């Protein structure tokens, strides 16, 4: 049998968030010690809103271990950091806390040591779920175009389009925007039992076309996920707008 990622086509951002939430909720309710690795940014905001509602209405996360895909290099409390995002959008809004919270320290002086520390976390806690967003240039985490498909957690430099996305998402000027990140590589991303890629909006449509119809190539990092049957891509109508009809029908 050909191994292949699964695609789910939905109408809009709200439906994308709901589908993502359903999958995570099911894992939290069925695993003994669920390990969920999240991403931040515009794509998962709606999913976080649903998770907050879920937890505050009784979804039990007391045995859940939470962690993240990446972290910007910069002061921990800067407006754009993963740390700030996770507290503002999740940890500060829920009425019970997860069993464990792990975050990469983007202000660590010694990046190598920090990478090694996080590697130990990853080894100790195999992920049930890894949530991802898709860059307009096809990046996954900070695995930018050109990154080898066997990458492991590393200190990455952002492409210009990624810096622009960060500026847009957090309403900051170029001189305030971070240019580097510690990110999981494809190796650790794909180790998760389920990998959920959330894609919404017109500005992602070209990356979606490359992901589903282009060549598998490091030019479009997301194509590293193409043949993996543990990957679920949830795509809304605007993001799917450049796809051939037959590609969309395959997802049904
Ligand atoms: P976004 O970013 O979710 O803010 O659109 C995704 C990404 O660039 O990885």
Coordinates of N, CA and C and ligand atoms in Angstrom, one line a residue:
X1 N 0.8 -1.2 0.0 CA 0.0 0.0 0.0 C 0.9 1.3 0.0
X2 N 0.4 2.2 -0.8 CA 1.2 3.5 -0.8 C 0.9 4.3 0.4
X3 N 2.0 4.7 1.1 CA 1.8 5.5 2.3 C 1.6 7.0 1.8
X4 N 0.6 7.6 2.5 CA 0.3 9.0 2.0 C -0.4 9.7 3.1
X5 N -0.1 11.0 3.2 CA -0.8 11.8 4.2 C -2.3 11.9 3.9
X6 N -3.0 12.2 4.9 CA -4.5 12.3 4.8 C -4.8 13.8 4.6
X7 N -5.8 14.1 3.7 CA -6.2 15.5 3.6 C -7.7 15.6 4.0
X8 N -8.0 16.7 4.7 CA -9.4 16.9 5.1 C -9.7 18.3 4.6
X9 N -10.7 18.4 3.7 CA -11.1 19.8 3.2 C -12.3 20.3 3.9
X10 N -12.1 21.5 4.4 CA -13.2 22.1 5.2 C -13.6 23.5 4.6
X11 N -14.7 24.1 5.1 CA -15.1 25.3 4.5 C -14.2 26.5 4.9
X12 N -14.0 26.6 6.1 CA -13.3 27.9 6.6 C -12.5 27.6 7.8
X13 N -12.0 28.7 8.3 CA -11.1 28.7 9.5 C -11.7 28.0 10.7
X14 N -13.0 28.4 10.9 CA -13.7 27.8 12.1 C -13.8 26.3 12.0
X15 N -14.1 25.8 10.8 CA -14.2 24.3 10.7 C -12.8 23.7 10.8
X16 N -11.8 24.4 10.3 CA -10.5 23.8 10.4 C -10.1 23.7 11.9
X17 N -10.4 24.7 12.6 CA -10.1 24.7 14.1 C -10.9 23.6 14.8
X18 N -12.1 23.5 14.4 CA -13.0 22.4 15.1 C -12.4 21.0 14.8
X19 N -12.1 20.8 13.5 CA -11.5 19.4 13.2 C -10.2 19.2 14.0
X20 N -9.4 20.2 14.0 CA -8.1 20.0 14.8 C -8.4 19.7 16.2
X21 N -9.4 20.5 16.8 CA -9.7 20.3 18.2 C -10.3 18.9 18.4
X22 N -11.1 18.4 17.6 CA -11.7 17.0 17.7 C -10.6 16.0 17.9
X23 N -9.6 16.1 17.0 CA -8.5 15.1 17.0 C -7.8 15.2 18.3
X24 N -7.5 16.4 18.8 CA -6.7 16.5 20.0 C -7.5 16.1 21.2
X25 N -8.8 16.5 21.2 CA -9.7 16.1 22.3 C -9.7 14.6 22.5
X26 N -9.8 13.9 21.4 CA -9.9 12.5 21.4 C -8.6 11.9 22.0
X27 N -7.5 12.4 21.6 CA -6.2 11.9 22.1 C -6.1 12.2 23.6
X28 N -6.5 13.4 24.0 CA -6.5 13.7 25.5 C -7.4 12.8 26.3
X29 N -8.5 12.4 25.7 CA -9.5 11.6 26.4 C -9.2 10.1 26.4
X30 N -8.3 9.7 25.5 CA -8.1 8.2 25.4 C -6.7 7.8 25.8
X31 N -5.7 8.7 25.8 CA -4.3 8.3 26.2 C -4.2 8.4 27.7
X32 N -3.3 7.5 28.2 CA -3.1 7.6 29.7 C -2.3 8.9 30.0
X33 N -1.3 9.1 29.3 CA -0.5 10.3 29.5 C -0.3 11.0 28.1
X34 N -1.3 11.8 27.7 CA -1.1 12.4 26.4 C 0.0 13.4 26.3
X35 N 0.7 13.3 25.2 CA 1.8 14.3 25.0 C 1.5 15.1 23.7
X36 N 1.2 16.4 23.9 CA 0.7 17.2 22.8 C 1.8 18.3 22.6
X37 N 2.3 18.4 21.4 CA 3.2 19.5 21.0 C 2.5 20.5 20.1
X38 N 2.4 21.7 20.5 CA 1.6 22.7 19.8 C 2.5 23.6 18.9
X39 N 1.8 24.3 18.1 CA 2.5 25.4 17.4 C 1.8 26.7 17.7
X40 N 2.4 27.9 17.3 CA 1.7 29.2 17.6 C 1.5 29.9 16.3
X41 N 1.0 31.1 16.4 CA 0.8 31.9 15.2 C -0.7 32.0 14.9
X42 N -1.0 32.5 13.7 CA -2.4 32.7 13.3 C -3.2 31.4 13.1
X43 N -2.5 30.4 12.5 CA -3.3 29.1 12.2 C -3.9 28.4 13.4
X44 N -3.2 28.3 14.6 CA -3.8 27.6 15.7 C -4.6 28.4 16.7
X45 N -4.8 29.8 16.4 CA -5.5 30.6 17.4 C -6.9 30.1 17.7
X46 N -7.6 29.7 16.7 CA -9.0 29.2 16.9 C -9.0 27.9 17.6
X47 N -8.0 27.1 17.3 CA -7.9 25.8 18.0 C -7.7 26.0 19.5
X48 N -6.8 27.0 19.8 CA -6.5 27.3 21.2 C -7.8 27.8 21.9
X49 N -8.6 28.6 21.2 CA -9.9 29.1 21.8 C -10.8 27.9 22.2
X50 N -10.8 26.9 21.3 CA -11.7 25.7 21.6 C -11.1 24.9 22.7
X51 N -9.7 24.8 22.8 CA -9.1 24.0 23.8 C -9.3 24.7 25.2
X52 N -9.3 26.0 25.2 CA -9.5 26.7 26.5 C -11.0 26.5 26.9
X53 N -11.9 26.6 26.0 CA -13.3 26.3 26.3 C -13.5 24.9 26.8
X54 N -12.8 24.0 26.1 CA -12.9 22.5 26.5 C -12.4 22.3 27.9
X55 N -11.2 22.8 28.2 CA -10.6 22.6 29.5 C -11.5 23.2 30.6
X56 N -11.9 24.5 30.3 CA -12.7 25.2 31.3 C -14.1 24.6 31.5
X57 N -14.5 23.7 30.6 CA -15.8 23.0 30.7 C -15.6 21.5 31.0
X58 N -14.4 21.1 31.5 CA -14.2 19.8 32.1 C -13.3 18.8 31.3
X59 N -12.7 19.3 30.1 CA -11.8 18.4 29.5 C -10.6 18.2 30.4
X60 N -10.3 17.0 30.8 CA -9.3 16.8 31.8 C -7.9 16.7 31.3
X61 N -7.0 17.7 31.6 CA -5.7 17.7 31.1 C -4.6 17.5 32.2
X62 N -5.1 17.0 33.3 CA -4.2 16.8 34.5 C -3.1 15.8 34.2
X63 N -3.3 14.9 33.2 CA -2.3 13.9 32.9 C -1.6 14.3 31.6
X64 N -1.9 15.4 31.0 CA -1.4 15.8 29.7 C -0.1 16.6 29.8
X65 N 0.9 16.2 29.0 CA 2.1 16.9 28.9 C 2.1 17.8 27.7
X66 N 2.4 19.1 27.8 CA 2.3 20.0 26.7 C 3.7 20.6 26.4
X67 N 3.9 20.7 25.1 CA 5.2 21.3 24.7 C 5.0 22.0 23.4
X68 N 6.1 22.6 22.8 CA 6.0 23.4 21.6 C 7.0 23.0 20.6
X69 N 6.7 23.3 19.4 CA 7.5 23.0 18.2 C 8.8 23.8 18.1
X70 N 8.7 25.1 18.6 CA 9.8 26.0 18.3 C 9.8 27.2 19.3
X71 N 10.8 28.0 19.2 CA 10.9 29.3 19.9 C 11.8 30.3 19.2
X72 N 11.3 31.5 19.2 CA 12.2 32.6 18.6 C 13.3 32.9 19.5
X73 N 14.4 33.3 18.9 CA 15.5 33.8 19.7 C 15.2 35.3 20.0
X74 N 15.1 35.5 21.3 CA 14.8 36.9 21.8 C 14.4 36.8 23.2
X75 N 14.1 38.0 23.8 CA 13.7 38.0 25.2 C 12.4 37.2 25.4
X76 N 12.4 36.4 26.5 CA 11.3 35.5 26.7 C 9.9 36.1 26.7
X77 N 9.8 37.4 27.2 CA 8.5 38.0 27.3 C 8.2 38.9 26.1
X78 N 9.0 38.9 25.1 CA 8.7 39.7 23.9 C 7.4 39.3 23.3
X79 N 6.7 40.2 22.7 CA 5.3 40.0 22.2 C 5.2 38.8 21.2
X80 N 6.3 38.5 20.5 CA 6.2 37.5 19.5 C 6.6 36.1 19.9
X81 N 7.1 36.0 21.2 CA 7.7 34.6 21.5 C 6.6 33.6 21.7
X82 N 7.0 32.3 21.5 CA 6.1 31.2 21.7 C 5.7 31.2 23.2
X83 N 6.6 31.5 24.1 CA 6.3 31.6 25.5 C 5.2 32.5 25.8
X84 N 5.3 33.8 25.2 CA 4.2 34.8 25.4 C 2.9 34.3 24.9
X85 N 3.0 33.7 23.7 CA 1.7 33.3 23.0 C 1.1 32.2 23.8
X86 N 1.9 31.2 24.3 CA 1.3 30.1 25.0 C 0.6 30.5 26.3
X87 N 1.3 31.5 27.0 CA 0.6 31.9 28.3 C -0.6 32.8 28.0
X88 N -0.5 33.7 27.0 CA -1.6 34.6 26.7 C -2.8 33.9 26.1
X89 N -2.5 32.9 25.3 CA -3.6 32.2 24.6 C -4.1 30.9 25.3
X90 N -3.3 30.4 26.2 CA -3.7 29.1 26.8 C -3.5 29.0 28.3
X91 N -2.2 29.0 28.7 CA -2.0 28.7 30.1 C -2.6 29.7 31.1
X92 N -2.7 30.9 30.7 CA -3.3 31.9 31.6 C -4.8 31.9 31.5
X93 N -5.4 31.2 30.6 CA -6.8 31.2 30.4 C -7.5 30.0 30.9
X94 N -6.7 28.9 31.3 CA -7.4 27.7 31.7 C -7.4 27.6 33.2
X95 N -8.5 26.9 33.7 CA -8.7 26.8 35.1 C -8.0 25.6 35.8
X96 N -7.5 24.7 35.0 CA -6.6 23.7 35.5 C -5.4 23.6 34.6
X97 N -4.2 23.2 35.1 CA -3.0 23.2 34.3 C -2.7 21.8 33.9
X98 N -1.9 21.7 32.8 CA -1.4 20.3 32.4 C -0.5 19.8 33.4
X99 N -0.2 18.5 33.2 CA 0.7 17.8 34.2 C 2.1 18.5 34.1
X100 N 2.6 18.7 32.8 CA 3.9 19.3 32.6 C 3.8 20.3 31.5
X101 N 4.6 21.3 31.5 CA 4.7 22.3 30.4 C 6.2 22.4 30.1
X102 N 6.5 22.1 28.8 CA 7.9 22.3 28.3 C 7.9 23.4 27.3
X103 N 8.9 24.3 27.4 CA 9.0 25.3 26.3 C 10.5 25.5 26.1
X104 N 10.9 25.8 24.9 CA 12.3 26.0 24.5 C 12.6 27.4 25.1
X105 N 13.8 27.6 25.6 CA 14.3 28.9 26.1 C 15.0 29.6 25.1
X106 N 14.4 30.6 24.4 CA 15.0 31.3 23.3 C 15.9 32.4 23.8
X107 N 16.0 32.6 25.1 CA 17.0 33.6 25.5 C 18.2 33.0 26.2
X108 N 18.3 31.6 26.1 CA 19.5 30.9 26.7 C 20.8 31.4 26.0
X109 N 21.8 31.7 26.8 CA 23.1 32.2 26.2 C 23.7 31.1 25.4
X110 N 23.6 29.9 25.9 CA 24.3 28.8 25.1 C 23.2 28.0 24.4
X111 N 23.1 28.3 23.1 CA 22.0 27.7 22.3 C 22.2 26.1 22.2
X112 N 23.5 25.7 22.0 CA 23.8 24.3 21.9 C 23.3 23.5 23.1
X113 N 23.6 24.1 24.3 CA 23.1 23.5 25.5 C 21.6 23.4 25.6
X114 N 21.0 24.5 25.2 CA 19.5 24.5 25.2 C 18.9 23.5 24.3
X115 N 19.5 23.3 23.1 CA 19.1 22.3 22.1 C 19.2 20.9 22.7
X116 N 20.3 20.7 23.4 CA 20.6 19.4 24.0 C 19.6 19.1 25.2
X117 N 19.3 20.2 25.9 CA 18.3 20.0 27.0 C 16.9 19.6 26.4
X118 N 16.5 20.3 25.3 CA 15.2 20.0 24.8 C 15.2 18.6 24.1
X119 N 16.3 18.2 23.6 CA 16.4 16.9 23.0 C 16.1 15.8 24.0
X120 N 16.5 16.1 25.3 CA 16.3 15.1 26.3 C 14.8 15.1 26.6
X121 N 14.1 16.3 26.6 CA 12.7 16.4 26.8 C 12.0 15.5 25.7
X122 N 12.4 15.7 24.5 CA 11.8 15.0 23.3 C 11.9 13.5 23.5
X123 N 13.1 13.1 23.9 CA 13.3 11.7 24.1 C 12.5 11.1 25.2
X124 N 12.3 11.9 26.3 CA 11.6 11.4 27.5 C 10.1 11.4 27.2
X125 N 9.6 12.2 26.3 CA 8.2 12.3 26.0 C 7.8 12.2 24.5
X126 N 7.7 11.0 24.0 CA 7.3 10.8 22.6 C 5.9 11.5 22.4
X127 N 5.8 12.2 21.3 CA 4.6 13.0 21.1 C 3.5 12.1 20.5
X128 N 2.3 12.3 21.1 CA 1.1 11.7 20.5 C 0.6 12.6 19.3
X129 N 0.7 13.9 19.5 CA 0.3 14.9 18.5 C 1.3 16.0 18.3
X130 N 1.6 16.3 17.1 CA 2.3 17.5 16.8 C 1.4 18.4 15.9
X131 N 1.1 19.6 16.3 CA 0.3 20.5 15.5 C 1.3 21.4 14.8
X132 N 1.0 21.7 13.5 CA 1.8 22.6 12.7 C 1.0 23.6 11.9
X133 N 1.7 24.7 11.5 CA 1.1 25.6 10.5 C 2.0 25.5 9.3
X134 N 1.5 26.1 8.2 CA 2.3 26.1 7.0 C 2.7 27.5 6.6
X135 N 4.0 27.7 6.3 CA 4.5 29.0 5.9 C 4.1 29.3 4.5
X136 N 4.0 30.6 4.1 CA 3.6 31.0 2.8 C 4.7 30.4 1.8
X137 N 5.9 30.2 2.3 CA 6.9 29.7 1.4 C 7.0 28.1 1.6
X138 N 6.1 27.5 2.3 CA 6.1 26.1 2.4 C 6.8 25.6 3.7
X139 N 7.3 26.5 4.5 CA 8.1 26.1 5.6 C 7.2 25.4 6.7
X140 N 7.9 24.5 7.5 CA 7.3 23.8 8.6 C 8.1 24.1 9.8
X141 N 7.5 24.7 10.9 CA 8.4 25.2 11.9 C 9.3 26.2 11.3
X142 N 10.5 26.2 11.7 CA 11.5 27.1 10.9 C 12.4 26.2 10.0
X143 N 11.8 25.1 9.5 CA 12.5 24.4 8.5 C 12.2 25.1 7.1
X144 N 13.0 26.0 6.8 CA 12.8 26.9 5.6 C 13.3 26.1 4.3
X145 N 12.9 26.7 3.2 CA 13.3 26.0 1.9 C 14.8 25.7 1.9
X146 N 15.2 24.5 1.5 CA 16.6 24.2 1.5 C 17.0 23.3 2.6
X147 N 16.2 23.2 3.7 CA 16.5 22.4 4.8 C 16.4 20.9 4.4
X148 N 17.4 20.1 4.8 CA 17.3 18.7 4.4 C 16.2 18.0 5.2
X149 N 15.6 17.0 4.5 CA 14.4 16.3 5.1 C 14.8 15.5 6.4
X150 N 16.1 15.3 6.6 CA 16.4 14.6 7.8 C 16.9 15.5 9.0
X151 N 16.5 16.8 8.9 CA 16.9 17.7 9.9 C 16.4 17.3 11.3
X152 N 17.3 17.6 12.3 CA 16.9 17.4 13.7 C 17.0 18.8 14.4
X153 N 16.4 18.9 15.6 CA 16.2 20.2 16.3 C 17.5 21.0 16.1
X154 N 17.3 22.3 15.6 CA 18.5 23.1 15.3 C 18.1 24.6 15.4
X155 N 19.2 25.4 15.4 CA 19.0 26.9 15.4 C 18.9 27.3 13.9
X156 N 17.7 27.8 13.5 CA 17.4 28.1 12.1 C 17.4 29.7 11.9
X157 N 17.7 30.1 10.7 CA 17.5 31.5 10.3 C 16.3 31.6 9.5
X158 N 15.5 32.6 9.7 CA 14.3 32.8 9.0 C 14.5 33.3 7.6
X159 N 13.7 32.9 6.6 CA 13.6 33.5 5.3 C 12.9 34.9 5.5
X160 N 13.1 35.8 4.5 CA 12.4 37.1 4.5 C 10.9 37.0 4.7
X161 N 10.3 36.0 3.9 CA 8.8 35.9 4.0 C 8.4 35.5 5.4
X162 N 9.2 34.7 6.1 CA 8.8 34.3 7.5 C 8.9 35.5 8.4
X163 N 10.0 36.3 8.2 CA 10.1 37.5 9.0 C 8.9 38.5 8.8
X164 N 8.5 38.6 7.6 CA 7.3 39.4 7.2 C 6.0 38.8 7.9
X165 N 5.9 37.5 7.9 CA 4.7 36.9 8.5 C 4.7 37.2 10.0
X166 N 5.9 37.1 10.6 CA 6.0 37.4 12.1 C 5.6 38.9 12.4
X167 N 6.1 39.8 11.5 CA 5.7 41.2 11.7 C 4.2 41.4 11.6
X168 N 3.6 40.7 10.6 CA 2.2 40.9 10.4 C 1.4 40.3 11.5
X169 N 1.8 39.1 12.0 CA 1.0 38.4 13.0 C 1.1 39.2 14.3
X170 N 2.3 39.8 14.6 CA 2.4 40.4 16.0 C 2.5 41.9 15.9
X171 N 2.2 42.4 14.7 CA 2.1 43.9 14.5 C 3.4 44.6 15.0
X172 N 4.5 44.1 14.5 CA 5.8 44.7 14.9 C 6.6 45.1 13.7
X173 N 7.6 46.0 13.9 CA 8.4 46.6 12.8 C 9.6 45.6 12.5
X174 N 10.2 45.8 11.4 CA 11.2 44.8 11.0 C 12.4 44.8 12.0
X175 N 12.8 46.0 12.5 CA 13.9 45.9 13.4 C 13.6 45.3 14.8
X176 N 12.3 45.1 15.1 CA 11.9 44.4 16.3 C 11.8 42.9 16.1
X177 N 11.6 42.5 14.8 CA 11.2 41.1 14.5 C 12.4 40.1 14.7
X178 N 12.1 39.0 15.2 CA 13.2 38.0 15.4 C 13.6 37.4 14.0
X179 N 14.9 37.0 13.9 CA 15.4 36.5 12.7 C 15.8 35.0 12.8
X180 N 15.8 34.5 14.0 CA 16.2 33.1 14.2 C 15.3 32.4 15.2
X181 N 15.3 31.1 15.1 CA 14.5 30.3 16.0 C 15.2 29.0 16.3
X182 N 14.9 28.4 17.4 CA 15.2 27.0 17.6 C 14.0 26.2 17.2
X183 N 14.1 25.3 16.3 CA 13.0 24.5 15.8 C 13.2 23.0 15.8
X184 N 12.2 22.3 16.1 CA 12.3 20.8 15.8 C 12.6 20.6 14.3
X185 N 13.3 19.6 14.0 CA 13.5 19.3 12.6 C 12.4 18.3 12.1
X186 N 12.5 18.0 10.9 CA 11.5 17.0 10.3 C 11.5 15.7 11.1
X187 N 12.7 15.3 11.5 CA 12.8 14.0 12.2 C 11.9 14.0 13.4
X188 N 12.1 15.0 14.3 CA 11.3 15.0 15.5 C 9.8 15.2 15.2
X189 N 9.5 16.1 14.2 CA 8.1 16.4 13.9 C 7.4 15.1 13.5
X190 N 8.1 14.4 12.6 CA 7.4 13.2 12.1 C 7.4 12.0 13.0
X191 N 8.1 12.1 14.2 CA 8.1 11.1 15.2 C 6.7 11.0 15.9
X192 N 6.0 12.1 15.8 CA 4.7 12.2 16.5 C 3.7 11.1 15.9
X193 N 2.9 10.6 16.8 CA 1.9 9.6 16.3 C 1.0 10.2 15.3
X194 N 0.5 11.4 15.6 CA -0.3 12.1 14.6 C 0.3 13.5 14.4
X195 N 0.4 13.9 13.2 CA 0.9 15.2 12.8 C -0.3 16.0 12.2
X196 N -0.7 17.1 12.7 CA -1.8 17.9 12.2 C -1.3 19.2 11.6
X197 N -1.5 19.3 10.3 CA -1.1 20.6 9.7 C -2.4 21.4 9.4
X198 N -2.4 22.6 9.9 CA -3.6 23.5 9.8 C -3.3 24.5 8.7
X199 N -4.2 24.6 7.7 CA -3.9 25.6 6.6 C -5.2 26.3 6.3
X200 N -5.1 27.6 6.4 CA -6.3 28.5 6.1 C -5.9 29.7 5.4
X201 N -6.7 30.2 4.4 CA -6.5 31.5 3.9 C -5.8 31.5 2.5
X202 N -6.2 32.5 1.7 CA -5.7 32.7 0.4 C -4.2 32.7 0.3
X203 N -3.6 33.4 1.3 CA -2.1 33.6 1.2 C -1.3 32.2 1.3
X204 N -2.0 31.2 1.7 CA -1.4 29.9 1.8 C -1.6 29.0 0.5
X205 N -2.4 29.6 -0.4 CA -2.9 28.7 -1.5 C -1.8 28.2 -2.4
X206 N -0.8 29.0 -2.6 CA 0.4 28.5 -3.4 C 1.2 27.4 -2.7
X207 N 1.4 27.6 -1.4 CA 2.1 26.6 -0.7 C 1.3 25.3 -0.6
X208 N 0.0 25.4 -0.5 CA -0.8 24.2 -0.5 C -0.7 23.5 -1.9
X209 N -0.7 24.3 -3.0 CA -0.6 23.7 -4.3 C 0.7 22.9 -4.4
X210 N 1.8 23.6 -4.0 CA 3.1 22.9 -4.0 C 3.1 21.7 -3.1
X211 N 2.5 21.8 -2.0 CA 2.5 20.7 -1.0 C 1.8 19.4 -1.6
X212 N 0.7 19.7 -2.3 CA -0.1 18.5 -2.8 C 0.1 18.1 -4.2
X213 N 0.6 19.1 -5.0 CA 0.7 18.8 -6.4 C 2.1 19.0 -7.0
X214 N 2.9 19.7 -6.3 CA 4.3 19.9 -6.8 C 5.2 18.7 -6.6
X215 N 6.5 18.9 -6.9 CA 7.5 17.8 -6.7 C 7.8 17.8 -5.2
X216 N 8.1 16.6 -4.7 CA 8.7 16.5 -3.4 C 10.1 17.0 -3.4
X217 N 10.3 18.1 -2.7 CA 11.6 18.8 -2.9 C 11.8 19.7 -1.7
X218 N 13.1 19.9 -1.3 CA 13.4 20.8 -0.2 C 13.0 22.3 -0.5
X219 N 12.7 22.5 -1.8 CA 12.2 23.9 -2.2 C 10.9 24.2 -1.5
X220 N 10.1 23.1 -1.3 CA 8.9 23.3 -0.5 C 9.0 22.3 0.7
X221 N 9.5 22.8 1.8 CA 9.7 21.9 3.0 C 8.6 21.0 3.3
X222 N 7.3 21.5 3.2 CA 6.2 20.7 3.6 C 6.0 19.4 2.9
X223 N 6.6 19.4 1.7 CA 6.5 18.1 0.9 C 7.2 17.0 1.6
X224 N 8.0 17.3 2.6 CA 8.6 16.2 3.5 C 7.6 15.4 4.1
X225 N 6.3 15.9 4.2 CA 5.3 15.2 4.9 C 4.4 14.4 4.0
X226 N 4.6 14.5 2.7 CA 3.7 14.0 1.6 C 3.4 12.5 1.8
X227 N 4.5 11.7 2.0 CA 4.3 10.3 2.0 C 4.1 9.7 3.4
X228 N 3.8 10.5 4.3 CA 3.7 10.0 5.7 C 2.3 9.8 6.1
X229 N 1.9 8.6 6.5 CA 0.5 8.3 6.7 C 0.1 8.7 8.1
X230 N 1.0 9.3 8.9 CA 0.6 9.8 10.2 C 0.3 11.3 10.1
X231 N 0.3 11.9 8.9 CA 0.1 13.3 8.8 C -1.4 13.6 8.3
X232 N -2.0 14.5 8.9 CA -3.4 14.9 8.6 C -3.3 16.4 8.2
X233 N -3.7 16.8 7.0 CA -3.6 18.2 6.6 C -5.1 18.7 6.6
X234 N -5.4 19.7 7.3 CA -6.8 20.3 7.3 C -6.7 21.6 6.5
X235 N -7.4 21.7 5.4 CA -7.3 22.8 4.5 C -8.6 23.4 4.3
X236 N -8.7 24.8 4.4 CA -10.0 25.4 4.1 C -10.1 25.8 2.6
X237 N -11.3 26.3 2.2 CA -11.6 26.6 0.8 C -10.6 27.6 0.2
X238 N -10.3 28.6 0.9 CA -9.4 29.7 0.4 C -8.0 29.1 0.2
X239 N -7.5 28.3 1.1 CA -6.2 27.8 1.0 C -6.2 26.7 -0.2
X240 N -7.3 26.1 -0.4 CA -7.4 25.1 -1.5 C -7.7 25.6 -2.8
X241 N -7.9 27.0 -2.9 CA -8.5 27.6 -4.1 C -7.6 27.3 -5.4
X242 N -6.3 27.0 -5.3 CA -5.6 26.8 -6.5 C -5.4 25.4 -6.9
X243 N -6.0 24.5 -6.1 CA -5.8 23.1 -6.4 C -6.7 22.6 -7.6
X244 N -6.2 21.5 -8.2 CA -7.0 20.9 -9.3 C -8.1 20.2 -8.6
X245 N -9.2 20.1 -9.3 CA -10.4 19.4 -8.8 C -10.1 18.0 -8.3
X246 N -9.3 17.3 -9.1 CA -9.1 15.9 -8.8 C -8.3 15.7 -7.4
X247 N -7.5 16.7 -7.1 CA -6.7 16.7 -5.8 C -7.7 16.8 -4.7
X248 N -8.7 17.7 -4.9 CA -9.7 17.9 -3.8 C -10.6 16.7 -3.7
X249 N -10.9 16.0 -4.8 CA -11.7 14.8 -4.7 C -11.0 13.7 -4.0
X250 N -9.7 13.7 -4.1 CA -9.0 12.6 -3.4 C -9.1 12.7 -1.9
X251 N -9.4 13.9 -1.4 CA -9.5 14.1 0.1 C -10.9 13.7 0.6
X252 N -11.8 13.4 -0.3 CA -13.2 13.2 0.2 C -13.4 11.7 0.5
Ligands
LIG1 P1 0.6 31.4 10.6 O1 2.1 31.0 10.3 O2 0.0 30.3 11.3 O3 0.8 32.6 11.5 O4 0.0 31.7 9.3 C1 2.4 29.7 9.9 C2 3.9 29.6 9.7 O5 4.4 30.6 9.1 O6 4.5 28.6 10.0

